[in-house]
Amino acid sequence: MLDDLYNEMVKDHGSHPRNKRPMPDATCQAPGFNRTCGDSLVLYLKVENDIIKDASFVGEGCQIFTASASLMTDRLKGKTTAEALAIFESFHELLTSDVPVAAEFGKLAALGGVRKFPVRVKCATLAWHTMKNALAEGAAEPASTE
Amino acid sequence: MSTLSSAVTAPFDVEKLREDFPVLKQTIHGKPLVYLDSAATAQKPHAVIDAIRRFHEVDCANIHRGVHELSQRSTAAYEEARIKAKRFLNSRYTDELIFVRGTTEAVNLVSSSWGRKNVKSGDEIIVSAMEHHSNIVPWQMLCEETGAALRVIPMNEHGELLMEEYAKLLNPRTRMVAVTHVSNALGTINPVAEIIRMAHAAGALALIDGAQAAPHIKVDVQALDADFYAFSGHKVVGPTGIGILYGKLALLNSMPPYQGGGDMIKSVTFEKTIYNDLPYKFEAGTPNIAGGIGLGAALDYVMRVGVDQIAAHEHALLVYGTEALSQIPGLRLIGTAREKASVLSFVIEGLHPHDIGTVLDQMGIAVRTGHHCAQPVMDFFKVAATTRASLAFYNTFAEIDALATGIRKTKEVLT
């Protein structure tokens, strides 16, 4: 069960996250923060003509959180904002239900093991909720999944 | 009372004592449970579980004023628990012991009742840098309401209070010094007798948060000369939702009630209410009767085992654990005070406490991860969270070994 959670993909992205950099020319950004465990990030998006041209984050947290932020920012590039939100929907289902891990999930499937660890779902979804806030713009509080 | 007889065996027989704790006899994810989270809540012995069940099955009735047999029995059992608390803390009078929900409510009771009457704008309240949120926030609320100022005793990198800085903070405006006896996040045992003496010399009162001390070291409120001392039942192998506030008789008598309602009055008319005597003045409404009786059984149990014996065993475990964990590469203990009790808080380079906690759980090892309700402590050590293994007298050296092995395996799993 532990190998399902901390598989090679999660450990790789958790220890060596991609897209972990500030983005001075971001068109939108949002903070996310889970108070009790301390996972925190700022998510940056560059959206042009409704296409996410670039996605990055800065922040610190556990491996599950970091891997999820890394894999998410990789996945979002080139997607429309509607597609991004749809991916979040299905990703959330992947973590919280018994839906089969379909090929469409691609690398995100590596986080499927989280479903057996319900207390860690909040770690895996923080970056995604933050992304939603960034796209919506104007959220008064940092995103939180606690 | 076979469960108690096992507690008086000497020398300290931890395996025999473990028999008294049904929770400990189970496997978690296929591994024997290694419970190292007693600073969050301690496990309960049969003696406590049976006392609570007995109350509900045999004696259940509301207390005080009842003339029927069951009410008399439950009143006697509840008040007997107060007398046990008196023995446990060595207070002079039984009336000095107020039943509360726990340490948090005890601090709130004092900050509300004593605080509102005695603290004015320009006054000062002193807390320490290692307080649990429950001994910070009630005082902050009082300061906000009254215009008083909150001062903080700083600590060094070992997690020891800087007593010379404390001396400088004391002045004629200081009204209250509220300090923890043992830090829940660091394990530091503070020199509370000296802290109290200095507070008194400055004309201030002292409240000691004993939540983390009561189950681990001997507490004598008269020897300490504490004005207020609070602890929670559930950390002393008792149930949750019950605790004790000790206050000096004259102080408690001078304080207005905390909450109004039944039991805290002598007589009520729409024109005038006359408040009850101590301790009932502070115990409005039907209390946690089963909890009080459970707490009494818990204190009995702990006193039978012997607080000194408990302290000695736990100290040996702590020394052993400190040594074992110190040998793990990349591990840094948070809280290395010379005087310490029961807590092994640590961080590991490159690993997040939540990942460590999840992996250890899969090995049956229960530890706590996070800020331990002491965010200022985390800020001081520049960490977001720690992993905390906390000890109780029912823990064994083999469990410490399991923890050390578990941490080494965790590093393999996560990297």
PDB file of N, CA, C and O in Angstrom, chain A residues 4-21 41 43-45 52 54-58 62-79 83-84 87-88 91 94-95 101 104-114 123-128 131:
ATOM      1  N   ASP A   4       2.109   2.068  -3.331  1.00  0.00           N
ATOM      2  CA  ASP A   4       1.115   2.726  -4.185  1.00  0.00           C
ATOM      3  C   ASP A   4       1.143   4.230  -3.961  1.00  0.00           C
ATOM      4  O   ASP A   4       0.943   5.014  -4.880  1.00  0.00           O
ATOM      5  N   LEU A   5       1.368   4.624  -2.698  1.00  0.00           N
ATOM      6  CA  LEU A   5       1.352   6.051  -2.374  1.00  0.00           C
ATOM      7  C   LEU A   5       2.671   6.703  -2.783  1.00  0.00           C
ATOM      8  O   LEU A   5       2.692   7.671  -3.543  1.00  0.00           O
ATOM      9  N   TYR A   6       3.735   6.156  -2.258  1.00  0.00           N
ATOM     10  CA  TYR A   6       5.052   6.741  -2.545  1.00  0.00           C
ATOM     11  C   TYR A   6       5.728   5.940  -3.662  1.00  0.00           C
ATOM     12  O   TYR A   6       6.741   5.288  -3.454  1.00  0.00           O
ATOM     13  N   ASN A   7       5.116   5.980  -4.863  1.00  0.00           N
ATOM     14  CA  ASN A   7       5.725   5.279  -5.999  1.00  0.00           C
ATOM     15  C   ASN A   7       6.844   6.143  -6.593  1.00  0.00           C
ATOM     16  O   ASN A   7       7.042   7.288  -6.185  1.00  0.00           O
ATOM     17  N   GLU A   8       7.532   5.587  -7.551  1.00  0.00           N
ATOM     18  CA  GLU A   8       8.706   6.294  -8.104  1.00  0.00           C
ATOM     19  C   GLU A   8       8.340   7.661  -8.686  1.00  0.00           C
ATOM     20  O   GLU A   8       9.058   8.637  -8.519  1.00  0.00           O
ATOM     21  N   MET A   9       7.188   7.721  -9.359  1.00  0.00           N
ATOM     22  CA  MET A   9       6.761   8.988  -9.970  1.00  0.00           C
ATOM     23  C   MET A   9       6.517  10.046  -8.893  1.00  0.00           C
ATOM     24  O   MET A   9       6.952  11.201  -9.021  1.00  0.00           O
ATOM     25  N   VAL A  10       5.820   9.649  -7.828  1.00  0.00           N
ATOM     26  CA  VAL A  10       5.512  10.600  -6.754  1.00  0.00           C
ATOM     27  C   VAL A  10       6.805  11.041  -6.056  1.00  0.00           C
ATOM     28  O   VAL A  10       6.997  12.225  -5.777  1.00  0.00           O
ATOM     29  N   LYS A  11       7.692  10.087  -5.827  1.00  0.00           N
ATOM     30  CA  LYS A  11       8.938  10.447  -5.146  1.00  0.00           C
ATOM     31  C   LYS A  11       9.787  11.361  -6.027  1.00  0.00           C
ATOM     32  O   LYS A  11      10.397  12.313  -5.538  1.00  0.00           O
ATOM     33  N   ASP A  12       9.788  11.073  -7.325  1.00  0.00           N
ATOM     34  CA  ASP A  12      10.564  11.905  -8.257  1.00  0.00           C
ATOM     35  C   ASP A  12      10.020  13.334  -8.257  1.00  0.00           C
ATOM     36  O   ASP A  12      10.752  14.294  -8.011  1.00  0.00           O
ATOM     37  N   HIS A  13       8.727  13.477  -8.513  1.00  0.00           N
ATOM     38  CA  HIS A  13       8.134  14.823  -8.553  1.00  0.00           C
ATOM     39  C   HIS A  13       8.067  15.458  -7.168  1.00  0.00           C
ATOM     40  O   HIS A  13       8.096  16.677  -7.048  1.00  0.00           O
ATOM     41  N   GLY A  14       7.987  14.619  -6.139  1.00  0.00           N
ATOM     42  CA  GLY A  14       7.945  15.145  -4.777  1.00  0.00           C
ATOM     43  C   GLY A  14       9.289  15.706  -4.330  1.00  0.00           C
ATOM     44  O   GLY A  14       9.352  16.686  -3.585  1.00  0.00           O
ATOM     45  N   SER A  15      10.360  15.081  -4.773  1.00  0.00           N
ATOM     46  CA  SER A  15      11.693  15.539  -4.368  1.00  0.00           C
ATOM     47  C   SER A  15      12.320  16.488  -5.386  1.00  0.00           C
ATOM     48  O   SER A  15      13.177  17.302  -5.032  1.00  0.00           O
ATOM     49  N   HIS A  16      11.925  16.346  -6.642  1.00  0.00           N
ATOM     50  CA  HIS A  16      12.488  17.218  -7.681  1.00  0.00           C
ATOM     51  C   HIS A  16      11.347  17.828  -8.505  1.00  0.00           C
ATOM     52  O   HIS A  16      11.145  17.455  -9.667  1.00  0.00           O
ATOM     53  N   PRO A  17      10.593  18.717  -7.878  1.00  0.00           N
ATOM     54  CA  PRO A  17       9.400  19.230  -8.560  1.00  0.00           C
ATOM     55  C   PRO A  17       9.734  20.020  -9.822  1.00  0.00           C
ATOM     56  O   PRO A  17      10.723  20.748  -9.869  1.00  0.00           O
ATOM     57  N   ARG A  18       8.892  19.826 -10.828  1.00  0.00           N
ATOM     58  CA  ARG A  18       9.018  20.607 -12.066  1.00  0.00           C
ATOM     59  C   ARG A  18       8.263  21.922 -11.872  1.00  0.00           C
ATOM     60  O   ARG A  18       7.341  22.010 -11.072  1.00  0.00           O
ATOM     61  N   ASN A  19       8.631  22.892 -12.670  1.00  0.00           N
ATOM     62  CA  ASN A  19       7.921  24.191 -12.706  1.00  0.00           C
ATOM     63  C   ASN A  19       7.908  24.891 -11.360  1.00  0.00           C
ATOM     64  O   ASN A  19       7.006  25.659 -11.074  1.00  0.00           O
ATOM     65  N   LYS A  20       8.914  24.631 -10.534  1.00  0.00           N
ATOM     66  CA  LYS A  20       8.953  25.309  -9.235  1.00  0.00           C
ATOM     67  C   LYS A  20       9.789  26.580  -9.389  1.00  0.00           C
ATOM     68  O   LYS A  20      11.009  26.557  -9.236  1.00  0.00           O
ATOM     69  N   ARG A  21       9.103  27.626  -9.752  1.00  0.00           N
ATOM     70  CA  ARG A  21       9.760  28.920  -9.997  1.00  0.00           C
ATOM     71  C   ARG A  21       8.705  30.010  -9.987  1.00  0.00           C
ATOM     72  O   ARG A  21       7.544  29.768 -10.346  1.00  0.00           O
ATOM     73  N   LEU A  41       1.747  27.378  -0.888  1.00  0.00           N
ATOM     74  CA  LEU A  41       2.256  27.669  -2.231  1.00  0.00           C
ATOM     75  C   LEU A  41       1.670  28.969  -2.759  1.00  0.00           C
ATOM     76  O   LEU A  41       0.673  29.480  -2.251  1.00  0.00           O
ATOM     77  N   LEU A  43       0.587  29.845  -6.669  1.00  0.00           N
ATOM     78  CA  LEU A  43       0.468  29.256  -7.998  1.00  0.00           C
ATOM     79  C   LEU A  43       0.416  30.372  -9.039  1.00  0.00           C
ATOM     80  O   LEU A  43      -0.311  31.361  -8.858  1.00  0.00           O
ATOM     81  N   TYR A  44       1.188  30.216 -10.113  1.00  0.00           N
ATOM     82  CA  TYR A  44       1.216  31.214 -11.190  1.00  0.00           C
ATOM     83  C   TYR A  44       0.695  30.592 -12.482  1.00  0.00           C
ATOM     84  O   TYR A  44       1.054  29.463 -12.828  1.00  0.00           O
ATOM     85  N   LEU A  45      -0.113  31.358 -13.195  1.00  0.00           N
ATOM     86  CA  LEU A  45      -0.592  30.912 -14.511  1.00  0.00           C
ATOM     87  C   LEU A  45      -0.412  32.054 -15.510  1.00  0.00           C
ATOM     88  O   LEU A  45      -0.627  33.222 -15.178  1.00  0.00           O
ATOM     89  N   ILE A  52      -3.820  28.130 -21.253  1.00  0.00           N
ATOM     90  CA  ILE A  52      -2.782  28.236 -20.230  1.00  0.00           C
ATOM     91  C   ILE A  52      -1.430  27.989 -20.902  1.00  0.00           C
ATOM     92  O   ILE A  52      -1.094  26.862 -21.259  1.00  0.00           O
ATOM     93  N   ASP A  54       1.569  28.857 -19.593  1.00  0.00           N
ATOM     94  CA  ASP A  54       2.605  28.438 -18.643  1.00  0.00           C
ATOM     95  C   ASP A  54       1.979  28.304 -17.256  1.00  0.00           C
ATOM     96  O   ASP A  54       1.009  29.011 -16.927  1.00  0.00           O
ATOM     97  N   ALA A  55       2.531  27.395 -16.473  1.00  0.00           N
ATOM     98  CA  ALA A  55       2.056  27.198 -15.089  1.00  0.00           C
ATOM     99  C   ALA A  55       3.268  26.893 -14.215  1.00  0.00           C
ATOM    100  O   ALA A  55       4.147  26.128 -14.606  1.00  0.00           O
ATOM    101  N   SER A  56       3.315  27.532 -13.052  1.00  0.00           N
ATOM    102  CA  SER A  56       4.418  27.260 -12.120  1.00  0.00           C
ATOM    103  C   SER A  56       3.969  27.519 -10.691  1.00  0.00           C
ATOM    104  O   SER A  56       2.857  28.027 -10.460  1.00  0.00           O
ATOM    105  N   PHE A  57       4.827  27.139  -9.757  1.00  0.00           N
ATOM    106  CA  PHE A  57       4.482  27.391  -8.353  1.00  0.00           C
ATOM    107  C   PHE A  57       5.760  27.573  -7.547  1.00  0.00           C
ATOM    108  O   PHE A  57       6.839  27.127  -7.954  1.00  0.00           O
ATOM    109  N   VAL A  58       5.619  28.258  -6.427  1.00  0.00           N
ATOM    110  CA  VAL A  58       6.659  28.222  -5.402  1.00  0.00           C
ATOM    111  C   VAL A  58       5.973  27.811  -4.108  1.00  0.00           C
ATOM    112  O   VAL A  58       4.794  28.131  -3.908  1.00  0.00           O
ATOM    113  N   CYS A  62       4.689  18.646   1.964  1.00  0.00           N
ATOM    114  CA  CYS A  62       5.018  17.227   1.958  1.00  0.00           C
ATOM    115  C   CYS A  62       5.159  16.719   0.528  1.00  0.00           C
ATOM    116  O   CYS A  62       4.876  17.426  -0.437  1.00  0.00           O
ATOM    117  N   GLN A  63       5.598  15.479   0.398  1.00  0.00           N
ATOM    118  CA  GLN A  63       5.842  14.902  -0.934  1.00  0.00           C
ATOM    119  C   GLN A  63       4.570  14.824  -1.767  1.00  0.00           C
ATOM    120  O   GLN A  63       4.603  15.036  -2.973  1.00  0.00           O
ATOM    121  N   ILE A  64       3.471  14.474  -1.123  1.00  0.00           N
ATOM    122  CA  ILE A  64       2.218  14.321  -1.860  1.00  0.00           C
ATOM    123  C   ILE A  64       1.790  15.674  -2.435  1.00  0.00           C
ATOM    124  O   ILE A  64       1.406  15.790  -3.596  1.00  0.00           O
ATOM    125  N   PHE A  65       1.875  16.696  -1.611  1.00  0.00           N
ATOM    126  CA  PHE A  65       1.534  18.042  -2.056  1.00  0.00           C
ATOM    127  C   PHE A  65       2.465  18.484  -3.187  1.00  0.00           C
ATOM    128  O   PHE A  65       2.022  18.979  -4.228  1.00  0.00           O
ATOM    129  N   THR A  66       3.758  18.298  -2.985  1.00  0.00           N
ATOM    130  CA  THR A  66       4.744  18.781  -3.948  1.00  0.00           C
ATOM    131  C   THR A  66       4.612  18.042  -5.279  1.00  0.00           C
ATOM    132  O   THR A  66       4.633  18.661  -6.349  1.00  0.00           O
ATOM    133  N   ALA A  67       4.455  16.710  -5.197  1.00  0.00           N
ATOM    134  CA  ALA A  67       4.307  15.917  -6.419  1.00  0.00           C
ATOM    135  C   ALA A  67       3.063  16.346  -7.185  1.00  0.00           C
ATOM    136  O   ALA A  67       3.072  16.456  -8.425  1.00  0.00           O
ATOM    137  N   SER A  68       1.987  16.613  -6.450  1.00  0.00           N
ATOM    138  CA  SER A  68       0.737  16.999  -7.093  1.00  0.00           C
ATOM    139  C   SER A  68       0.870  18.355  -7.782  1.00  0.00           C
ATOM    140  O   SER A  68       0.420  18.535  -8.928  1.00  0.00           O
ATOM    141  N   ALA A  69       1.530  19.313  -7.109  1.00  0.00           N
ATOM    142  CA  ALA A  69       1.727  20.633  -7.707  1.00  0.00           C
ATOM    143  C   ALA A  69       2.601  20.525  -8.954  1.00  0.00           C
ATOM    144  O   ALA A  69       2.358  21.181  -9.980  1.00  0.00           O
ATOM    145  N   SER A  70       3.620  19.670  -8.879  1.00  0.00           N
ATOM    146  CA  SER A  70       4.532  19.488 -10.001  1.00  0.00           C
ATOM    147  C   SER A  70       3.813  18.857 -11.201  1.00  0.00           C
ATOM    148  O   SER A  70       3.881  19.356 -12.327  1.00  0.00           O
ATOM    149  N   LEU A  71       3.111  17.760 -10.923  1.00  0.00           N
ATOM    150  CA  LEU A  71       2.407  17.059 -12.007  1.00  0.00           C
ATOM    151  C   LEU A  71       1.282  17.913 -12.578  1.00  0.00           C
ATOM    152  O   LEU A  71       1.018  17.900 -13.779  1.00  0.00           O
ATOM    153  N   MET A  72       0.621  18.679 -11.718  1.00  0.00           N
ATOM    154  CA  MET A  72      -0.475  19.534 -12.182  1.00  0.00           C
ATOM    155  C   MET A  72       0.043  20.616 -13.136  1.00  0.00           C
ATOM    156  O   MET A  72      -0.522  20.827 -14.210  1.00  0.00           O
ATOM    157  N   THR A  73       1.100  21.300 -12.711  1.00  0.00           N
ATOM    158  CA  THR A  73       1.601  22.393 -13.553  1.00  0.00           C
ATOM    159  C   THR A  73       2.088  21.852 -14.899  1.00  0.00           C
ATOM    160  O   THR A  73       1.912  22.510 -15.932  1.00  0.00           O
ATOM    161  N   ASP A  74       2.676  20.653 -14.884  1.00  0.00           N
ATOM    162  CA  ASP A  74       3.052  20.019 -16.156  1.00  0.00           C
ATOM    163  C   ASP A  74       1.820  19.810 -17.040  1.00  0.00           C
ATOM    164  O   ASP A  74       1.824  20.127 -18.224  1.00  0.00           O
ATOM    165  N   ARG A  75       0.780  19.275 -16.422  1.00  0.00           N
ATOM    166  CA  ARG A  75      -0.404  18.889 -17.176  1.00  0.00           C
ATOM    167  C   ARG A  75      -1.193  20.083 -17.736  1.00  0.00           C
ATOM    168  O   ARG A  75      -1.790  20.002 -18.808  1.00  0.00           O
ATOM    169  N   LEU A  76      -1.177  21.190 -16.992  1.00  0.00           N
ATOM    170  CA  LEU A  76      -2.049  22.312 -17.375  1.00  0.00           C
ATOM    171  C   LEU A  76      -1.579  23.036 -18.639  1.00  0.00           C
ATOM    172  O   LEU A  76      -2.388  23.648 -19.341  1.00  0.00           O
ATOM    173  N   LYS A  77      -0.300  22.970 -18.910  1.00  0.00           N
ATOM    174  CA  LYS A  77       0.235  23.755 -20.033  1.00  0.00           C
ATOM    175  C   LYS A  77      -0.413  23.344 -21.350  1.00  0.00           C
ATOM    176  O   LYS A  77      -0.460  22.153 -21.673  1.00  0.00           O
ATOM    177  N   GLY A  78      -0.931  24.354 -22.072  1.00  0.00           N
ATOM    178  CA  GLY A  78      -1.563  24.112 -23.365  1.00  0.00           C
ATOM    179  C   GLY A  78      -3.048  23.832 -23.279  1.00  0.00           C
ATOM    180  O   GLY A  78      -3.727  23.730 -24.292  1.00  0.00           O
ATOM    181  N   LYS A  79      -3.565  23.698 -22.049  1.00  0.00           N
ATOM    182  CA  LYS A  79      -4.999  23.408 -21.888  1.00  0.00           C
ATOM    183  C   LYS A  79      -5.806  24.716 -21.840  1.00  0.00           C
ATOM    184  O   LYS A  79      -5.288  25.755 -21.414  1.00  0.00           O
ATOM    185  N   GLU A  83     -10.806  23.182 -19.837  1.00  0.00           N
ATOM    186  CA  GLU A  83     -10.184  21.852 -19.770  1.00  0.00           C
ATOM    187  C   GLU A  83      -9.467  21.661 -18.435  1.00  0.00           C
ATOM    188  O   GLU A  83      -9.523  20.580 -17.841  1.00  0.00           O
ATOM    189  N   ALA A  84      -8.800  22.718 -17.978  1.00  0.00           N
ATOM    190  CA  ALA A  84      -8.084  22.627 -16.700  1.00  0.00           C
ATOM    191  C   ALA A  84      -9.039  22.273 -15.566  1.00  0.00           C
ATOM    192  O   ALA A  84      -8.756  21.402 -14.736  1.00  0.00           O
ATOM    193  N   ILE A  87     -10.175  18.689 -15.826  1.00  0.00           N
ATOM    194  CA  ILE A  87      -9.136  17.748 -15.358  1.00  0.00           C
ATOM    195  C   ILE A  87      -9.153  17.675 -13.825  1.00  0.00           C
ATOM    196  O   ILE A  87      -9.044  16.595 -13.236  1.00  0.00           O
ATOM    197  N   PHE A  88      -9.324  18.838 -13.190  1.00  0.00           N
ATOM    198  CA  PHE A  88      -9.409  18.862 -11.724  1.00  0.00           C
ATOM    199  C   PHE A  88     -10.567  17.997 -11.243  1.00  0.00           C
ATOM    200  O   PHE A  88     -10.425  17.180 -10.331  1.00  0.00           O
ATOM    201  N   PHE A  91      -9.664  14.414 -11.675  1.00  0.00           N
ATOM    202  CA  PHE A  91      -8.570  14.087 -10.753  1.00  0.00           C
ATOM    203  C   PHE A  91      -9.109  13.926  -9.336  1.00  0.00           C
ATOM    204  O   PHE A  91      -8.746  12.993  -8.608  1.00  0.00           O
ATOM    205  N   LEU A  94     -10.653  10.694  -9.040  1.00  0.00           N
ATOM    206  CA  LEU A  94      -9.622   9.660  -8.963  1.00  0.00           C
ATOM    207  C   LEU A  94      -9.178   9.442  -7.516  1.00  0.00           C
ATOM    208  O   LEU A  94      -8.935   8.319  -7.081  1.00  0.00           O
ATOM    209  N   LEU A  95      -9.103  10.558  -6.761  1.00  0.00           N
ATOM    210  CA  LEU A  95      -8.604  10.473  -5.384  1.00  0.00           C
ATOM    211  C   LEU A  95      -9.660  10.044  -4.386  1.00  0.00           C
ATOM    212  O   LEU A  95      -9.328   9.540  -3.312  1.00  0.00           O
ATOM    213  N   VAL A 101      -8.512   3.694 -12.828  1.00  0.00           N
ATOM    214  CA  VAL A 101      -7.469   4.637 -13.232  1.00  0.00           C
ATOM    215  C   VAL A 101      -7.284   4.503 -14.740  1.00  0.00           C
ATOM    216  O   VAL A 101      -6.591   3.628 -15.220  1.00  0.00           O
ATOM    217  N   GLU A 104      -6.414   8.181 -19.611  1.00  0.00           N
ATOM    218  CA  GLU A 104      -6.475   9.639 -19.770  1.00  0.00           C
ATOM    219  C   GLU A 104      -5.780  10.389 -18.626  1.00  0.00           C
ATOM    220  O   GLU A 104      -5.409  11.541 -18.781  1.00  0.00           O
ATOM    221  N   PHE A 105      -5.644   9.730 -17.492  1.00  0.00           N
ATOM    222  CA  PHE A 105      -5.000  10.411 -16.371  1.00  0.00           C
ATOM    223  C   PHE A 105      -3.506  10.607 -16.599  1.00  0.00           C
ATOM    224  O   PHE A 105      -2.895  11.492 -16.025  1.00  0.00           O
ATOM    225  N   GLY A 106      -2.927   9.769 -17.425  1.00  0.00           N
ATOM    226  CA  GLY A 106      -1.499   9.900 -17.695  1.00  0.00           C
ATOM    227  C   GLY A 106      -0.687   9.834 -16.420  1.00  0.00           C
ATOM    228  O   GLY A 106      -0.936   9.006 -15.544  1.00  0.00           O
ATOM    229  N   LYS A 107       0.257  10.743 -16.286  1.00  0.00           N
ATOM    230  CA  LYS A 107       1.131  10.738 -15.111  1.00  0.00           C
ATOM    231  C   LYS A 107       0.378  11.023 -13.820  1.00  0.00           C
ATOM    232  O   LYS A 107       0.817  10.641 -12.739  1.00  0.00           O
ATOM    233  N   LEU A 108      -0.758  11.715 -13.939  1.00  0.00           N
ATOM    234  CA  LEU A 108      -1.533  12.021 -12.725  1.00  0.00           C
ATOM    235  C   LEU A 108      -1.980  10.746 -12.016  1.00  0.00           C
ATOM    236  O   LEU A 108      -2.253  10.742 -10.820  1.00  0.00           O
ATOM    237  N   ALA A 109      -2.079   9.659 -12.780  1.00  0.00           N
ATOM    238  CA  ALA A 109      -2.494   8.374 -12.196  1.00  0.00           C
ATOM    239  C   ALA A 109      -1.562   7.965 -11.066  1.00  0.00           C
ATOM    240  O   ALA A 109      -1.947   7.205 -10.172  1.00  0.00           O
ATOM    241  N   ALA A 110      -0.333   8.484 -11.091  1.00  0.00           N
ATOM    242  CA  ALA A 110       0.627   8.133 -10.042  1.00  0.00           C
ATOM    243  C   ALA A 110       0.115   8.535  -8.664  1.00  0.00           C
ATOM    244  O   ALA A 110       0.531   7.978  -7.647  1.00  0.00           O
ATOM    245  N   LEU A 111      -0.793   9.520  -8.634  1.00  0.00           N
ATOM    246  CA  LEU A 111      -1.325   9.971  -7.347  1.00  0.00           C
ATOM    247  C   LEU A 111      -2.564   9.182  -6.928  1.00  0.00           C
ATOM    248  O   LEU A 111      -3.168   9.453  -5.892  1.00  0.00           O
ATOM    249  N   GLY A 112      -2.950   8.195  -7.746  1.00  0.00           N
ATOM    250  CA  GLY A 112      -4.149   7.406  -7.454  1.00  0.00           C
ATOM    251  C   GLY A 112      -4.074   6.672  -6.125  1.00  0.00           C
ATOM    252  O   GLY A 112      -5.097   6.394  -5.497  1.00  0.00           O
ATOM    253  N   GLY A 113      -2.862   6.372  -5.668  1.00  0.00           N
ATOM    254  CA  GLY A 113      -2.698   5.655  -4.394  1.00  0.00           C
ATOM    255  C   GLY A 113      -3.220   6.444  -3.206  1.00  0.00           C
ATOM    256  O   GLY A 113      -3.477   5.878  -2.139  1.00  0.00           O
ATOM    257  N   VAL A 114      -3.382   7.748  -3.386  1.00  0.00           N
ATOM    258  CA  VAL A 114      -3.861   8.604  -2.291  1.00  0.00           C
ATOM    259  C   VAL A 114      -5.251   8.168  -1.827  1.00  0.00           C
ATOM    260  O   VAL A 114      -5.606   8.344  -0.664  1.00  0.00           O
ATOM    261  N   CYS A 123      -3.684  17.019   0.967  1.00  0.00           N
ATOM    262  CA  CYS A 123      -2.336  17.353   0.481  1.00  0.00           C
ATOM    263  C   CYS A 123      -2.320  17.347  -1.045  1.00  0.00           C
ATOM    264  O   CYS A 123      -1.705  18.204  -1.680  1.00  0.00           O
ATOM    265  N   ALA A 124      -3.001  16.337  -1.622  1.00  0.00           N
ATOM    266  CA  ALA A 124      -2.949  16.140  -3.064  1.00  0.00           C
ATOM    267  C   ALA A 124      -3.806  17.141  -3.834  1.00  0.00           C
ATOM    268  O   ALA A 124      -3.628  17.309  -5.044  1.00  0.00           O
ATOM    269  N   THR A 125      -4.731  17.799  -3.146  1.00  0.00           N
ATOM    270  CA  THR A 125      -5.652  18.685  -3.874  1.00  0.00           C
ATOM    271  C   THR A 125      -5.399  20.170  -3.615  1.00  0.00           C
ATOM    272  O   THR A 125      -6.030  21.013  -4.251  1.00  0.00           O
ATOM    273  N   LEU A 126      -4.476  20.496  -2.723  1.00  0.00           N
ATOM    274  CA  LEU A 126      -4.278  21.923  -2.388  1.00  0.00           C
ATOM    275  C   LEU A 126      -3.897  22.745  -3.622  1.00  0.00           C
ATOM    276  O   LEU A 126      -4.479  23.799  -3.883  1.00  0.00           O
ATOM    277  N   ALA A 127      -2.930  22.263  -4.394  1.00  0.00           N
ATOM    278  CA  ALA A 127      -2.487  23.025  -5.571  1.00  0.00           C
ATOM    279  C   ALA A 127      -3.634  23.217  -6.556  1.00  0.00           C
ATOM    280  O   ALA A 127      -3.746  24.264  -7.204  1.00  0.00           O
ATOM    281  N   TRP A 128      -4.493  22.217  -6.655  1.00  0.00           N
ATOM    282  CA  TRP A 128      -5.608  22.265  -7.610  1.00  0.00           C
ATOM    283  C   TRP A 128      -6.655  23.293  -7.196  1.00  0.00           C
ATOM    284  O   TRP A 128      -7.166  24.049  -8.037  1.00  0.00           O
ATOM    285  N   MET A 131      -5.286  26.556  -7.987  1.00  0.00           N
ATOM    286  CA  MET A 131      -5.404  26.822  -9.424  1.00  0.00           C
ATOM    287  C   MET A 131      -6.795  27.358  -9.758  1.00  0.00           C
ATOM    288  O   MET A 131      -6.954  28.327 -10.504  1.00  0.00           O
TER     289      MET A 131
END
